[in-house]
Tab-separated table of N, CA and C in Angstrom:
chain	number	residue	atom	x	y	z
A	1	MET	N	8.392	62.371	79.431
A	1	MET	CA	9.652	62.882	78.937
A	1	MET	C	10.513	61.710	78.474
A	2	LEU	N	11.045	61.818	77.289
A	2	LEU	CA	11.883	60.771	76.725
A	2	LEU	C	13.344	61.145	76.901
A	3	SER	N	14.144	60.154	77.239
A	3	SER	CA	15.559	60.446	77.458
A	3	SER	C	16.412	60.130	76.235
A	4	TRP	N	15.836	59.453	75.241
A	4	TRP	CA	16.601	59.152	74.041
A	4	TRP	C	15.658	59.049	72.857
A	5	VAL	N	16.034	59.691	71.771
A	5	VAL	CA	15.277	59.618	70.525
A	5	VAL	C	16.289	59.357	69.421
A	6	GLY	N	15.977	58.401	68.564
A	6	GLY	CA	16.895	58.071	67.484
A	6	GLY	C	16.142	57.592	66.256
A	7	LYS	N	16.870	57.323	65.197
A	7	LYS	CA	16.290	56.846	63.937
A	7	LYS	C	16.873	55.493	63.605
A	8	ARG	N	16.036	54.614	63.101
A	8	ARG	CA	16.501	53.320	62.606
A	8	ARG	C	16.958	53.489	61.163
A	9	ALA	N	17.575	52.452	60.644
A	9	ALA	CA	18.102	52.505	59.281
A	9	ALA	C	17.005	52.810	58.269
A	10	GLY	N	15.809	52.308	58.484
A	10	GLY	CA	14.714	52.531	57.546
A	10	GLY	C	14.059	53.888	57.692
A	11	GLY	N	14.471	54.675	58.680
A	11	GLY	CA	13.903	56.003	58.870
A	11	GLY	C	12.885	56.072	59.990
A	12	ALA	N	12.534	54.925	60.606
A	12	ALA	CA	11.559	54.933	61.695
A	12	ALA	C	12.180	55.559	62.947
A	13	THR	N	11.382	56.345	63.659
A	13	THR	CA	11.850	56.995	64.881
A	13	THR	C	11.717	56.039	66.063
A	14	VAL	N	12.740	56.017	66.906
A	14	VAL	CA	12.736	55.199	68.122
A	14	VAL	C	12.835	56.143	69.311
A	15	GLN	N	11.920	55.973	70.281
A	15	GLN	CA	11.926	56.806	71.474
A	15	GLN	C	11.969	55.902	72.699
A	16	CYS	N	12.868	56.222	73.650
A	16	CYS	CA	13.036	55.370	74.835
A	16	CYS	C	13.182	56.210	76.092
A	17	ARG	N	12.832	55.594	77.192
A	17	ARG	CA	13.094	56.166	78.510
A	17	ARG	C	14.224	55.361	79.138
A	18	LEU	N	15.445	55.688	78.801
A	18	LEU	CA	16.602	54.929	79.272
A	18	LEU	C	16.882	55.143	80.748
A	19	ASP	N	16.471	56.288	81.276
A	19	ASP	CA	16.759	56.563	82.677
A	19	ASP	C	15.914	55.718	83.624
A	20	ARG	N	15.017	54.919	83.092
A	20	ARG	CA	14.177	54.066	83.934
A	20	ARG	C	14.880	52.773	84.324
A	21	ALA	N	15.956	52.424	83.661
A	21	ALA	CA	16.641	51.151	83.932
A	21	ALA	C	18.127	51.400	84.153
A	22	VAL	N	18.444	52.029	85.259
A	22	VAL	CA	19.828	52.351	85.546
A	22	VAL	C	20.569	51.139	86.079
A	23	ARG	N	19.886	50.296	86.848
A	23	ARG	CA	20.502	49.085	87.386
A	23	ARG	C	19.440	48.009	87.517
A	24	ASN	N	19.892	46.776	87.620
A	24	ASN	CA	18.944	45.692	87.834
A	24	ASN	C	19.120	45.127	89.239
A	25	ALA	N	18.253	44.204	89.628
A	25	ALA	CA	18.264	43.653	90.984
A	25	ALA	C	19.553	42.895	91.276
A	26	ASP	N	20.080	42.170	90.289
A	26	ASP	CA	21.318	41.415	90.506
A	26	ASP	C	22.477	42.348	90.834
A	27	TRP	N	22.558	43.465	90.136
A	27	TRP	CA	23.631	44.418	90.382
A	27	TRP	C	23.508	44.980	91.791
A	28	HIS	N	22.283	45.301	92.201
A	28	HIS	CA	22.082	45.884	93.526
A	28	HIS	C	22.393	44.872	94.625
A	29	GLU	N	22.118	43.595	94.387
A	29	GLU	CA	22.463	42.571	95.376
A	29	GLU	C	23.973	42.419	95.492
A	30	GLN	N	24.681	42.575	94.391
A	30	GLN	CA	26.135	42.442	94.416
A	30	GLN	C	26.788	43.642	95.104
A	31	PHE	N	26.190	44.813	94.971
A	31	PHE	CA	26.713	46.031	95.587
A	31	PHE	C	25.595	46.712	96.377
A	32	PRO	N	25.216	46.170	97.533
A	32	PRO	CA	24.041	46.670	98.246
A	32	PRO	C	24.191	48.093	98.770
A	33	HIS	N	25.407	48.570	98.982
A	33	HIS	CA	25.605	49.907	99.536
A	33	HIS	C	26.113	50.877	98.485
A	34	SER	N	25.729	50.657	97.252
A	34	SER	CA	26.256	51.479	96.176
A	34	SER	C	25.373	52.674	95.859
A	35	THR	N	24.301	52.863	96.599
A	35	THR	CA	23.452	54.016	96.345
A	35	THR	C	24.180	55.278	96.766
A	36	LEU	N	23.826	56.369	96.137
A	36	LEU	CA	24.485	57.632	96.431
A	36	LEU	C	23.896	58.252	97.685
A	37	ASP	N	24.749	58.524	98.655
A	37	ASP	CA	24.302	59.187	99.871
A	37	ASP	C	24.610	60.674	99.827
A	38	ASP	N	25.422	61.076	98.919
A	38	ASP	CA	25.894	62.445	98.856
A	38	ASP	C	25.085	63.216	97.809
A	39	ASP	N	24.260	64.173	98.277
A	39	ASP	CA	23.449	64.963	97.344
A	39	ASP	C	24.326	65.801	96.422
A	40	GLU	N	25.464	66.245	96.928
A	40	GLU	CA	26.382	67.022	96.098
A	40	GLU	C	26.874	66.180	94.922
A	41	LEU	N	27.119	64.909	95.172
A	41	LEU	CA	27.586	64.016	94.113
A	41	LEU	C	26.497	63.806	93.060
A	42	ARG	N	25.265	63.698	93.507
A	42	ARG	CA	24.145	63.606	92.548
A	42	ARG	C	24.137	64.829	91.631
A	43	GLN	N	24.352	65.999	92.231
A	43	GLN	CA	24.345	67.234	91.449
A	43	GLN	C	25.508	67.263	90.462
A	44	VAL	N	26.658	66.740	90.865
A	44	VAL	CA	27.821	66.673	89.965
A	44	VAL	C	27.482	65.822	88.748
A	45	ILE	N	26.825	64.700	88.975
A	45	ILE	CA	26.444	63.814	87.867
A	45	ILE	C	25.436	64.506	86.953
A	46	LEU	N	24.446	65.166	87.543
A	46	LEU	CA	23.460	65.889	86.728
A	46	LEU	C	24.119	67.003	85.921
A	47	ASP	N	25.021	67.743	86.563
A	47	ASP	CA	25.721	68.818	85.852
A	47	ASP	C	26.578	68.260	84.722
A	48	GLY	N	27.223	67.120	84.967
A	48	GLY	CA	28.020	66.484	83.917
A	48	GLY	C	27.153	66.035	82.759
A	49	TRP	N	25.966	65.506	83.076
A	49	TRP	CA	25.057	65.025	82.034
A	49	TRP	C	24.525	66.176	81.191
A	50	LYS	N	24.274	67.316	81.849
A	50	LYS	CA	23.695	68.473	81.155
A	50	LYS	C	24.752	69.536	80.852
A	51	SER	N	25.993	69.123	80.696
A	51	SER	CA	27.100	70.051	80.483
A	51	SER	C	26.855	70.937	79.261
A	52	PRO	N	27.124	72.249	79.386
A	52	PRO	CA	26.963	73.142	78.230
A	52	PRO	C	28.011	72.880	77.149
A	53	ASP	N	29.062	72.143	77.483
A	53	ASP	CA	30.098	71.822	76.494
A	53	ASP	C	29.640	70.766	75.498
A	54	LEU	N	28.568	70.054	75.832
A	54	LEU	CA	28.072	68.999	74.941
A	54	LEU	C	27.287	69.600	73.784
A	55	PRO	N	27.398	69.002	72.611
A	55	PRO	CA	26.582	69.482	71.485
A	55	PRO	C	25.107	69.161	71.748
A	56	PRO	N	24.204	69.878	71.102
A	56	PRO	CA	22.764	69.652	71.334
A	56	PRO	C	22.322	68.222	71.009
A	57	ASN	N	22.958	67.594	70.058
A	57	ASN	CA	22.577	66.230	69.664
A	57	ASN	C	23.606	65.210	70.172
A	58	ALA	N	24.077	65.392	71.397
A	58	ALA	CA	25.122	64.527	71.957
A	58	ALA	C	24.615	63.100	72.126
A	59	THR	N	25.510	62.155	71.892
A	59	THR	CA	25.162	60.742	72.071
A	59	THR	C	25.241	60.385	73.555
A	60	ILE	N	24.712	59.232	73.876
A	60	ILE	CA	24.758	58.767	75.263
A	60	ILE	C	26.209	58.609	75.711
A	61	MET	N	27.055	58.116	74.835
A	61	MET	CA	28.465	57.945	75.192
A	61	MET	C	29.123	59.292	75.491
A	62	GLU	N	28.733	60.333	74.775
A	62	GLU	CA	29.274	61.668	75.056
A	62	GLU	C	28.795	62.163	76.423
A	63	HIS	N	27.528	61.886	76.745
A	63	HIS	CA	26.993	62.258	78.061
A	63	HIS	C	27.729	61.503	79.165
A	64	ILE	N	27.947	60.211	78.972
A	64	ILE	CA	28.650	59.397	79.970
A	64	ILE	C	30.083	59.898	80.134
A	65	SER	N	30.732	60.215	79.040
A	65	SER	CA	32.096	60.744	79.100
A	65	SER	C	32.132	62.074	79.857
A	66	SER	N	31.138	62.909	79.622
A	66	SER	CA	31.052	64.184	80.327
A	66	SER	C	30.848	63.962	81.829
A	67	CYS	N	30.016	62.985	82.185
A	67	CYS	CA	29.810	62.643	83.603
A	67	CYS	C	31.105	62.138	84.221
A	68	ARG	N	31.827	61.310	83.480
A	68	ARG	CA	33.094	60.769	83.977
A	68	ARG	C	34.085	61.897	84.264
A	69	LYS	N	34.152	62.868	83.348
A	69	LYS	CA	35.060	64.001	83.549
A	69	LYS	C	34.641	64.827	84.766
A	70	ALA	N	33.329	65.047	84.906
A	70	ALA	CA	32.830	65.816	86.053
A	70	ALA	C	33.121	65.087	87.362
A	71	LEU	N	32.946	63.769	87.370
A	71	LEU	CA	33.238	62.984	88.574
A	71	LEU	C	34.728	62.980	88.887
A	72	SER	N	35.561	62.899	87.861
A	72	SER	CA	37.010	62.939	88.077
A	72	SER	C	37.425	64.271	88.692
A	73	GLU	N	36.861	65.349	88.170
A	73	GLU	CA	37.175	66.674	88.709
A	73	GLU	C	36.691	66.800	90.151
A	74	TRP	N	35.489	66.300	90.430
A	74	TRP	CA	34.953	66.334	91.796
A	74	TRP	C	35.844	65.526	92.736
A	75	ARG	N	36.300	64.388	92.251
A	75	ARG	CA	37.147	63.519	93.080
A	75	ARG	C	38.486	64.190	93.397
A	76	ARG	N	39.025	64.935	92.428
A	76	ARG	CA	40.279	65.657	92.674
A	76	ARG	C	40.087	66.750	93.728
A	77	GLN	N	38.924	67.405	93.701
A	77	GLN	CA	38.659	68.508	94.622
A	77	GLN	C	38.272	68.028	96.017
A	78	HIS	N	37.716	66.826	96.112
A	78	HIS	CA	37.269	66.291	97.399
A	78	HIS	C	38.148	65.114	97.797
A	79	ASN	N	38.299	64.946	99.059
A	79	ASN	CA	39.149	63.871	99.560
A	79	ASN	C	38.317	62.600	99.676
A	80	VAL	N	38.306	61.792	98.632
A	80	VAL	CA	37.517	60.558	98.659
A	80	VAL	C	38.383	59.333	98.913
A	81	ASN	N	39.693	59.541	99.045
A	81	ASN	CA	40.574	58.440	99.400
A	81	ASN	C	40.358	58.173	100.883
A	82	SER	N	39.676	57.081	101.206
A	82	SER	CA	39.246	56.853	102.578
A	82	SER	C	40.411	56.723	103.549
A	83	ALA	N	41.491	56.085	103.156
A	83	ALA	CA	42.632	55.928	104.063
A	83	ALA	C	43.238	57.291	104.397
A	84	LYS	N	43.369	58.133	103.388
A	84	LYS	CA	43.920	59.471	103.603
A	84	LYS	C	42.969	60.300	104.466
A	85	LEU	N	41.675	60.193	104.201
A	85	LEU	CA	40.677	60.928	104.973
A	85	LEU	C	40.685	60.480	106.429
A	86	VAL	N	40.777	59.180	106.672
A	86	VAL	CA	40.808	58.657	108.042
A	86	VAL	C	42.015	59.218	108.787
A	87	GLU	N	43.169	59.233	108.130
A	87	GLU	CA	44.374	59.770	108.777
A	87	GLU	C	44.207	61.251	109.110
A	88	GLU	N	43.641	62.014	108.170
A	88	GLU	CA	43.434	63.444	108.421
A	88	GLU	C	42.469	63.658	109.577
A	89	LEU	N	41.410	62.851	109.633
A	89	LEU	CA	40.433	63.002	110.712
A	89	LEU	C	41.016	62.576	112.054
A	90	LYS	N	41.867	61.544	112.055
A	90	LYS	CA	42.538	61.144	113.303
A	90	LYS	C	43.412	62.284	113.818
A	91	GLU	N	44.157	62.912	112.902
A	91	GLU	CA	45.000	64.045	113.293
A	91	GLU	C	44.154	65.199	113.822
A	92	LYS	N	42.999	65.424	113.190
A	92	LYS	CA	42.110	66.495	113.633
A	92	LYS	C	41.605	66.216	115.044
A	93	VAL	N	41.186	64.970	115.309
A	93	VAL	CA	40.689	64.603	116.640
A	93	VAL	C	41.797	64.760	117.678
A	94	GLU	N	42.997	64.275	117.351
A	94	GLU	CA	44.124	64.411	118.280
A	94	GLU	C	44.436	65.882	118.546
A	95	GLY	N	44.363	66.699	117.501
A	95	GLY	CA	44.595	68.133	117.667
A	95	GLY	C	43.545	68.782	118.549
A	96	LEU	N	42.293	68.360	118.391
A	96	LEU	CA	41.225	68.913	119.224
A	96	LEU	C	41.397	68.493	120.683
A	97	TYR	N	41.819	67.253	120.909
A	97	TYR	CA	42.058	66.804	122.281
A	97	TYR	C	43.205	67.597	122.921
A	98	ALA	N	44.201	67.932	122.118
A	98	ALA	CA	45.347	68.676	122.644
A	98	ALA	C	45.026	70.157	122.848
A	99	ASP	N	44.025	70.660	122.134
A	99	ASP	CA	43.656	72.073	122.212
A	99	ASP	C	42.758	72.306	123.427
A	100	ASP	N	43.195	73.174	124.325
A	100	ASP	CA	42.404	73.468	125.527
A	100	ASP	C	41.147	74.266	125.208
A	101	ASN	N	41.127	74.954	124.067
A	101	ASN	CA	39.978	75.781	123.698
A	101	ASN	C	38.915	75.012	122.915
A	102	ALA	N	39.177	73.759	122.577
A	102	ALA	CA	38.218	72.968	121.794
A	102	ALA	C	37.015	72.612	122.665
A	103	THR	N	35.835	72.760	122.085
A	103	THR	CA	34.611	72.429	122.827
A	103	THR	C	34.275	70.954	122.643
A	104	THR	N	33.460	70.449	123.546
A	104	THR	CA	33.043	69.044	123.441
A	104	THR	C	32.209	68.830	122.185
A	105	LYS	N	31.502	69.870	121.766
A	105	LYS	CA	30.695	69.768	120.543
A	105	LYS	C	31.595	69.579	119.320
A	106	GLU	N	32.696	70.319	119.263
A	106	GLU	CA	33.651	70.184	118.158
A	106	GLU	C	34.295	68.801	118.160
A	107	ILE	N	34.662	68.340	119.351
A	107	ILE	CA	35.288	67.019	119.463
A	107	ILE	C	34.302	65.932	119.055
A	108	ALA	N	33.049	66.054	119.509
A	108	ALA	CA	32.028	65.057	119.159
A	108	ALA	C	31.788	65.034	117.654
A	109	ALA	N	31.759	66.209	117.019
A	109	ALA	CA	31.554	66.275	115.566
A	109	ALA	C	32.726	65.630	114.832
A	110	ALA	N	33.948	65.889	115.305
A	110	ALA	CA	35.130	65.295	114.669
A	110	ALA	C	35.140	63.781	114.852
A	111	LEU	N	34.746	63.309	116.031
A	111	LEU	CA	34.676	61.865	116.274
A	111	LEU	C	33.614	61.204	115.402
A	112	LYS	N	32.490	61.902	115.193
A	112	LYS	CA	31.439	61.360	114.321
A	112	LYS	C	31.937	61.276	112.885
A	113	ASP	N	32.634	62.321	112.428
A	113	ASP	CA	33.200	62.301	111.077
A	113	ASP	C	34.192	61.150	110.922
A	114	LEU	N	35.028	60.945	111.943
A	114	LEU	CA	35.998	59.853	111.910
A	114	LEU	C	35.290	58.503	111.880
A	115	SER	N	34.255	58.366	112.692
A	115	SER	CA	33.492	57.112	112.720
A	115	SER	C	32.848	56.836	111.364
A	116	ASP	N	32.267	57.874	110.755
A	116	ASP	CA	31.645	57.716	109.435
A	116	ASP	C	32.684	57.316	108.387
A	117	ALA	N	33.860	57.937	108.447
A	117	ALA	CA	34.921	57.611	107.483
A	117	ALA	C	35.408	56.179	107.677
A	118	LEU	N	35.527	55.744	108.924
A	118	LEU	CA	35.950	54.364	109.192
A	118	LEU	C	34.913	53.360	108.700
A	119	LYS	N	33.624	53.683	108.889
A	119	LYS	CA	32.557	52.799	108.397
A	119	LYS	C	32.581	52.720	106.873
A	120	ALA	N	32.784	53.871	106.222
A	120	ALA	CA	32.833	53.893	104.756
A	120	ALA	C	34.017	53.082	104.246
A	121	GLU	N	35.168	53.196	104.918
A	121	GLU	CA	36.346	52.438	104.507
A	121	GLU	C	36.109	50.939	104.706
A	122	GLU	N	35.509	50.583	105.838
A	122	GLU	CA	35.218	49.170	106.102
A	122	GLU	C	34.259	48.609	105.061
A	123	LEU	N	33.232	49.385	104.716
A	123	LEU	CA	32.263	48.961	103.709
A	123	LEU	C	32.932	48.797	102.348
A	124	PHE	N	33.823	49.730	102.000
A	124	PHE	CA	34.546	49.644	100.734
A	124	PHE	C	35.327	48.342	100.656
A	125	TRP	N	36.098	48.026	101.704
A	125	TRP	CA	36.922	46.822	101.677
A	125	TRP	C	36.075	45.563	101.733
A	126	LYS	N	34.947	45.626	102.424
A	126	LYS	CA	34.052	44.465	102.471
A	126	LYS	C	33.507	44.169	101.078
A	127	GLN	N	33.068	45.226	100.384
A	127	GLN	CA	32.541	45.027	99.034
A	127	GLN	C	33.642	44.595	98.074
A	128	LYS	N	34.827	45.176	98.221
A	128	LYS	CA	35.929	44.815	97.334
A	128	LYS	C	36.316	43.351	97.526
A	129	SER	N	36.345	42.877	98.772
A	129	SER	CA	36.681	41.473	99.017
A	129	SER	C	35.592	40.555	98.480
A	130	ARG	N	34.338	41.002	98.554
A	130	ARG	CA	33.246	40.180	98.029
A	130	ARG	C	33.337	40.077	96.512
A	131	VAL	N	33.668	41.174	95.865
A	131	VAL	CA	33.834	41.149	94.409
A	131	VAL	C	34.958	40.194	94.046
A	132	PHE	N	36.075	40.253	94.790
A	132	PHE	CA	37.197	39.355	94.534
A	132	PHE	C	36.759	37.912	94.729
A	133	TRP	N	36.004	37.656	95.811
A	133	TRP	CA	35.557	36.286	96.083
A	133	TRP	C	34.613	35.801	94.980
A	134	LEU	N	33.720	36.676	94.524
A	134	LEU	CA	32.794	36.277	93.459
A	134	LEU	C	33.553	35.991	92.170
A	135	ARG	N	34.622	36.743	91.931
A	135	ARG	CA	35.406	36.534	90.721
A	135	ARG	C	36.258	35.269	90.832
A	136	GLU	N	36.931	35.089	91.966
A	136	GLU	CA	37.837	33.953	92.143
A	136	GLU	C	37.109	32.715	92.659
A	137	GLY	N	36.173	32.934	93.587
A	137	GLY	CA	35.349	31.851	94.117
A	137	GLY	C	36.145	30.709	94.705
A	138	ASP	N	35.649	29.507	94.522
A	138	ASP	CA	36.281	28.305	95.053
A	138	ASP	C	37.232	27.684	94.042
A	139	ARG	N	37.663	28.462	93.089
A	139	ARG	CA	38.599	27.908	92.118
A	139	ARG	C	39.874	27.499	92.824
A	140	ASN	N	40.555	26.574	92.259
A	140	ASN	CA	41.766	26.026	92.855
A	140	ASN	C	42.914	27.025	92.675
A	141	THR	N	42.847	28.120	93.444
A	141	THR	CA	43.843	29.175	93.315
A	141	THR	C	44.666	29.286	94.590
A	142	LYS	N	45.746	30.013	94.484
A	142	LYS	CA	46.606	30.254	95.641
A	142	LYS	C	45.813	30.979	96.732
A	143	ASN	N	44.968	31.919	96.326
A	143	ASN	CA	44.151	32.665	97.279
A	143	ASN	C	43.195	31.732	98.019
A	144	PHE	N	42.555	30.827	97.302
A	144	PHE	CA	41.615	29.894	97.926
A	144	PHE	C	42.328	29.036	98.963
A	145	HIS	N	43.506	28.530	98.636
A	145	HIS	CA	44.250	27.690	99.575
A	145	HIS	C	44.695	28.491	100.798
A	146	ALA	N	45.095	29.734	100.594
A	146	ALA	CA	45.498	30.576	101.725
A	146	ALA	C	44.315	30.821	102.656
A	147	LEU	N	43.146	31.102	102.088
A	147	LEU	CA	41.952	31.310	102.910
A	147	LEU	C	41.566	30.043	103.657
A	148	THR	N	41.693	28.898	103.002
A	148	THR	CA	41.369	27.624	103.643
A	148	THR	C	42.313	27.356	104.810
A	149	LYS	N	43.607	27.583	104.610
A	149	LYS	CA	44.580	27.379	105.687
A	149	LYS	C	44.315	28.333	106.850
A	150	GLN	N	43.953	29.553	106.539
A	150	GLN	CA	43.657	30.537	107.575
A	150	GLN	C	42.432	30.104	108.385
A	151	ARG	N	41.401	29.624	107.702
A	151	ARG	CA	40.184	29.170	108.380
A	151	ARG	C	40.474	27.951	109.249
A	152	ARG	N	41.276	27.008	108.753
A	152	ARG	CA	41.638	25.822	109.537
A	152	ARG	C	42.386	26.211	110.806
A	153	ALA	N	43.319	27.148	110.682
A	153	ALA	CA	44.089	27.584	111.853
A	153	ALA	C	43.180	28.257	112.881
A	154	ARG	N	42.227	29.033	112.416
A	154	ARG	CA	41.308	29.726	113.311
A	154	ARG	C	40.368	28.744	113.996
A	155	ASN	N	39.961	27.696	113.306
A	155	ASN	CA	39.003	26.732	113.844
A	155	ASN	C	39.656	25.603	114.631
A	156	LYS	N	40.973	25.553	114.663
A	156	LYS	CA	41.681	24.466	115.335
A	156	LYS	C	41.537	24.598	116.853
A	157	ILE	N	41.199	23.492	117.525
A	157	ILE	CA	41.082	23.474	118.979
A	157	ILE	C	42.437	23.063	119.539
A	158	THR	N	43.032	23.937	120.350
A	158	THR	CA	44.361	23.644	120.901
A	158	THR	C	44.296	23.154	122.339
A	159	GLN	N	43.250	23.526	123.074
A	159	GLN	CA	43.102	23.040	124.442
A	159	GLN	C	41.651	23.131	124.864
A	160	LEU	N	41.295	22.361	125.886
A	160	LEU	CA	39.949	22.368	126.442
A	160	LEU	C	40.021	22.811	127.893
A	161	LEU	N	39.017	23.540	128.328
A	161	LEU	CA	38.945	23.980	129.712
A	161	LEU	C	37.798	23.259	130.403
A	162	ASP	N	38.005	22.868	131.663
A	162	ASP	CA	36.912	22.262	132.418
A	162	ASP	C	36.148	23.362	133.145
A	163	ALA	N	35.212	22.979	133.998
A	163	ALA	CA	34.373	23.942	134.707
A	163	ALA	C	35.188	24.844	135.629
A	164	ASN	N	36.338	24.370	136.090
A	164	ASN	CA	37.196	25.161	136.982
A	164	ASN	C	38.159	26.060	136.212
A	165	GLY	N	38.143	25.992	134.912
A	165	GLY	CA	39.015	26.824	134.088
A	165	GLY	C	40.415	26.271	133.917
A	166	ALA	N	40.594	25.001	134.263
A	166	ALA	CA	41.924	24.392	134.131
A	166	ALA	C	42.000	23.521	132.904
């Protein structure tokens, strides 16, 4: 199955399997946790790609634009803002603890959801800081100097303890 068919200026037909090269190894190393874990999200992308609103001879850019619109709509309908989601889940857990009728199974499920949301938020910020570091690097910037000063303060030895703890 070919994912793209086109014509060259001279009239020759070009056929390609573009879906075989979605990312390269360098990209995956830079964003190691960027794979999709949500099957629903995969379906949103597929539905956007195969949207009935697209003309039969739609270009790749039209397909990408359709996917972008589908993802934007999905994002509006789902709470993907991790900070907001974490706050909502914290409130849910607190509410379950306050509710005498809440079962341990419900509380455990809410705690697992909260833990997953916290891990996702931590991963997001870790990747975002890495992207910033890769972009800014060791350049002589205000950020670099602030990080250096922070590291020096953390590594500074202020006192020594002997075997007796004095």
